[in-house]
Amino acid sequence: MEHFLKSGKRPKRDIYLAFGHDEEVMGLYGAKVITEELQQRKLKFAFMVDEGCPVLKDGSFPGYNGPVGLICTAEKGFATFRLSVEHPGGHASAPPPKWWSYHCYQ
């Protein structure tokens, strides 16, 4: 991404970046919401890079009728952000109903 941003060139295909925040507690406000939004937009992807992928149900992968385990290759990336949020502390393994990041998205 930095390459494209610095070069001013445009990629041949659209690139979507999606960052969840609650994968340790079922992803109800991160991955689930991202997935619902992408499905609503009827987007189809050539590939994805992620740290963990699902096993697709029988018949959900074009050209094959059995279950398909996706192979995802990324494990822990990094980015630099400056955020300021006032919210009681806690831990991702036992977050309150509306975690600090929920308020950031509002």
XYZ file of C-alpha atoms in Angstrom:
106
model
C 0.000 0.000 0.000
C 2.807 2.372 0.809
C 4.240 1.739 -2.665
C 1.031 2.827 -4.376
C 0.576 5.814 -2.113
C 4.130 7.041 -2.645
C 4.264 6.352 -6.378
C 0.935 7.927 -7.230
C 0.140 4.864 -9.376
C -3.210 3.145 -9.196
C -3.458 -0.621 -8.774
C -5.138 -2.564 -11.598
C -7.787 -3.846 -9.160
C -9.528 -2.351 -6.164
C -7.870 -3.065 -2.819
C -9.895 -3.259 0.373
C -8.296 -3.036 3.809
C -10.412 -4.196 6.728
C -9.304 -4.276 10.348
C -11.264 -6.075 13.043
C -10.710 -5.458 16.729
C -12.518 -8.157 18.676
C -11.398 -11.500 17.231
C -10.658 -12.886 20.679
C -14.326 -12.588 21.645
C -16.135 -13.938 18.562
C -15.734 -10.869 16.324
C -19.323 -9.645 16.723
C -18.475 -5.971 16.160
C -15.410 -6.354 13.931
C -15.224 -9.241 11.454
C -18.983 -9.914 11.541
C -19.884 -6.317 10.726
C -17.180 -6.123 8.036
C -18.449 -9.358 6.454
C -22.065 -8.160 6.462
C -21.079 -4.879 4.809
C -19.034 -6.586 2.083
C -21.855 -9.058 1.392
C -24.392 -6.230 1.209
C -22.183 -4.542 -1.401
C -22.044 -7.881 -3.292
C -18.261 -7.731 -3.532
C -16.232 -10.716 -4.780
C -12.506 -10.964 -4.090
C -9.725 -12.633 -6.068
C -7.849 -13.375 -2.830
C -7.399 -12.231 0.719
C -4.523 -12.057 3.139
C -5.428 -12.792 6.744
C -4.038 -14.521 9.802
C -6.793 -17.120 10.004
C -9.375 -18.349 7.536
C -12.489 -20.498 7.653
C -13.332 -23.817 6.066
C -15.942 -23.131 3.384
C -19.060 -25.306 3.280
C -19.620 -27.944 0.617
C -20.268 -26.352 -2.768
C -19.361 -22.782 -1.793
C -16.095 -22.749 -3.760
C -16.501 -22.491 -7.569
C -15.593 -25.712 -9.361
C -15.474 -27.938 -6.276
C -18.335 -29.477 -4.305
C -16.552 -30.477 -1.071
C -15.407 -28.386 1.893
C -12.434 -26.108 1.187
C -9.970 -24.950 3.838
C -8.623 -21.540 2.855
C -4.943 -20.825 3.354
C -4.216 -17.381 4.679
C -0.700 -16.090 4.951
C -0.519 -12.964 7.058
C 0.204 -13.082 10.750
C 0.474 -9.840 12.616
C 1.155 -6.694 10.705
C 1.809 -3.240 11.968
C 0.554 0.253 11.451
C 1.074 3.514 13.262
C -1.961 5.462 14.457
C -2.520 8.154 17.038
C -5.799 7.697 18.881
C -7.140 9.389 21.949
C -10.087 7.731 23.654
C -11.497 8.216 27.122
C -13.026 4.959 28.303
C -12.662 2.633 31.307
C -9.854 0.105 30.868
C -10.228 -3.620 30.365
C -8.900 -6.571 28.411
C -9.912 -7.939 25.000
C -10.712 -11.325 26.535
C -13.511 -9.816 28.665
C -14.599 -6.519 27.094
C -17.611 -4.498 28.201
C -20.666 -4.606 25.885
C -19.452 -1.517 23.999
C -15.663 -1.649 23.859
C -13.634 1.560 23.313
C -13.275 0.903 19.577
C -17.067 0.770 19.217
C -17.167 4.403 20.335
C -14.396 5.332 17.877
C -16.557 4.134 14.982
C -19.564 6.151 16.036
